[in-house]
Structure formats: structure tokens, C-alpha cells
Amino acid sequence: MSKESEKQRWQRNFADLLQELRVAQTGVQILFAFLLTLPFSNGFTRTSGFQKDVYIVSLLSAAAATAMIISPVAFHRALFRQGRKPELVRFAHRMASGGLGFMLISMVSAVLLITDFVLHRGVALVLSALTALWFLTFWVFLPMARRNWGEDVDDDDDDEPQV
């Protein structure tokens, strides 16, 4: 089997990254839609000042995640057919990482908002911290630990853009 060219590798990296963004985009859009409708529900009037502050953090971080996760599309449109795929892949990688960070904040804030509404604040804080740890385990700790496994194996999926 022939080795792919540099251009083909950047194209494949971009296609892989877009597929990953499609998955993340769906999750953040569902959360964002839920958060947009929440103030119009009957129970929202019973929220405390703390809960409203947590709601705003969750809403704004979902908006930031949405913007960052979708931004590679706008960047691609601006650079279309200019032969700047490496720059596009590096940008999309940074935006995906930032978008996931904001998505984490939004998810944990949403859990805090809901658990604080139905449980005691102390329990809500513990559950939210556990939620953050759960997400960090699967989104950061395990992937980073995996980076050192099987370094002697030539894996085509490990050629992420250097940032």
C-alpha cells in the first residue's frame, strides 16, 4: 500500500476533525436548545439568585461552545481553494478543543443548576464535581494516558496536527 502524500494527510485530518465536530455539535445544540427554553417554563420563577447565575454561566458557555465548534466551517469558507489546509486543520483543532472546554463548563453548570433546584446545595456541589471529574476522565485523562501506549506502533490516527 502506498504512503499518503502530505496534502492527502491534511485532507484526511480535516475530514476526521469534521466528523468529530459533528458529534460534539449535536450534543451542544441539544443542551443549548434546552437552556434557551428553560426561562419560559413555569418552574423557572422559583429559582434562586445562585441558580439564575449558574443558568447564565451554562447558557453563555453553551453559546461559546456552539460558536467554537461551528467556526471551522466559516474558516473553511473563507479559505476555500486557497491551498491552506494545514492552517485550517490547526485552527479547527484549537476551536474543537476550546469548544469542548466550554461544553464541559456548560454541562457541569447545567447539572449544578438542576441538582441545586431539586436537592440540597451541598449534594448538588458534590454531584457537579463528580460530573466534572467524569467528563475530564473521558475527555482528558484517558486520552492523555493513551498517548503513551504502544509508541512503537505506526498508527495513522496519531498524526494530529502539531499546535
PDB file of C-alpha atoms in Angstrom, residues 18-34 65-66 69-70 100 103 107:
ATOM      1  CA  LEU A  18     -15.123  17.498  10.890  1.00  0.00           C
ATOM      2  CA  GLN A  19     -16.634  14.132  11.791  1.00  0.00           C
ATOM      3  CA  GLU A  20     -15.648  14.661  15.432  1.00  0.00           C
ATOM      4  CA  LEU A  21     -17.158  18.146  15.382  1.00  0.00           C
ATOM      5  CA  ARG A  22     -20.459  16.745  14.065  1.00  0.00           C
ATOM      6  CA  VAL A  23     -20.726  14.563  17.164  1.00  0.00           C
ATOM      7  CA  ALA A  24     -19.884  17.405  19.549  1.00  0.00           C
ATOM      8  CA  GLN A  25     -22.135  19.847  17.726  1.00  0.00           C
ATOM      9  CA  THR A  26     -25.197  17.665  18.207  1.00  0.00           C
ATOM     10  CA  GLY A  27     -24.638  17.416  21.951  1.00  0.00           C
ATOM     11  CA  VAL A  28     -24.052  21.107  22.484  1.00  0.00           C
ATOM     12  CA  GLN A  29     -27.006  22.080  20.288  1.00  0.00           C
ATOM     13  CA  ILE A  30     -29.379  19.880  22.306  1.00  0.00           C
ATOM     14  CA  LEU A  31     -28.091  21.354  25.576  1.00  0.00           C
ATOM     15  CA  PHE A  32     -28.263  24.899  24.181  1.00  0.00           C
ATOM     16  CA  ALA A  33     -31.848  24.376  22.996  1.00  0.00           C
ATOM     17  CA  PHE A  34     -32.844  23.088  26.429  1.00  0.00           C
ATOM     18  CA  ALA A  65     -19.092  26.085  22.647  1.00  0.00           C
ATOM     19  CA  THR A  66     -21.523  26.294  19.742  1.00  0.00           C
ATOM     20  CA  ILE A  69     -17.424  24.087  17.299  1.00  0.00           C
ATOM     21  CA  ILE A  70     -19.093  25.600  14.226  1.00  0.00           C
ATOM     22  CA  LEU A 100     -15.142  21.039  24.231  1.00  0.00           C
ATOM     23  CA  MET A 103     -19.144  22.372  26.548  1.00  0.00           C
ATOM     24  CA  MET A 107     -22.697  20.552  31.064  1.00  0.00           C
TER      25      MET A 107
END
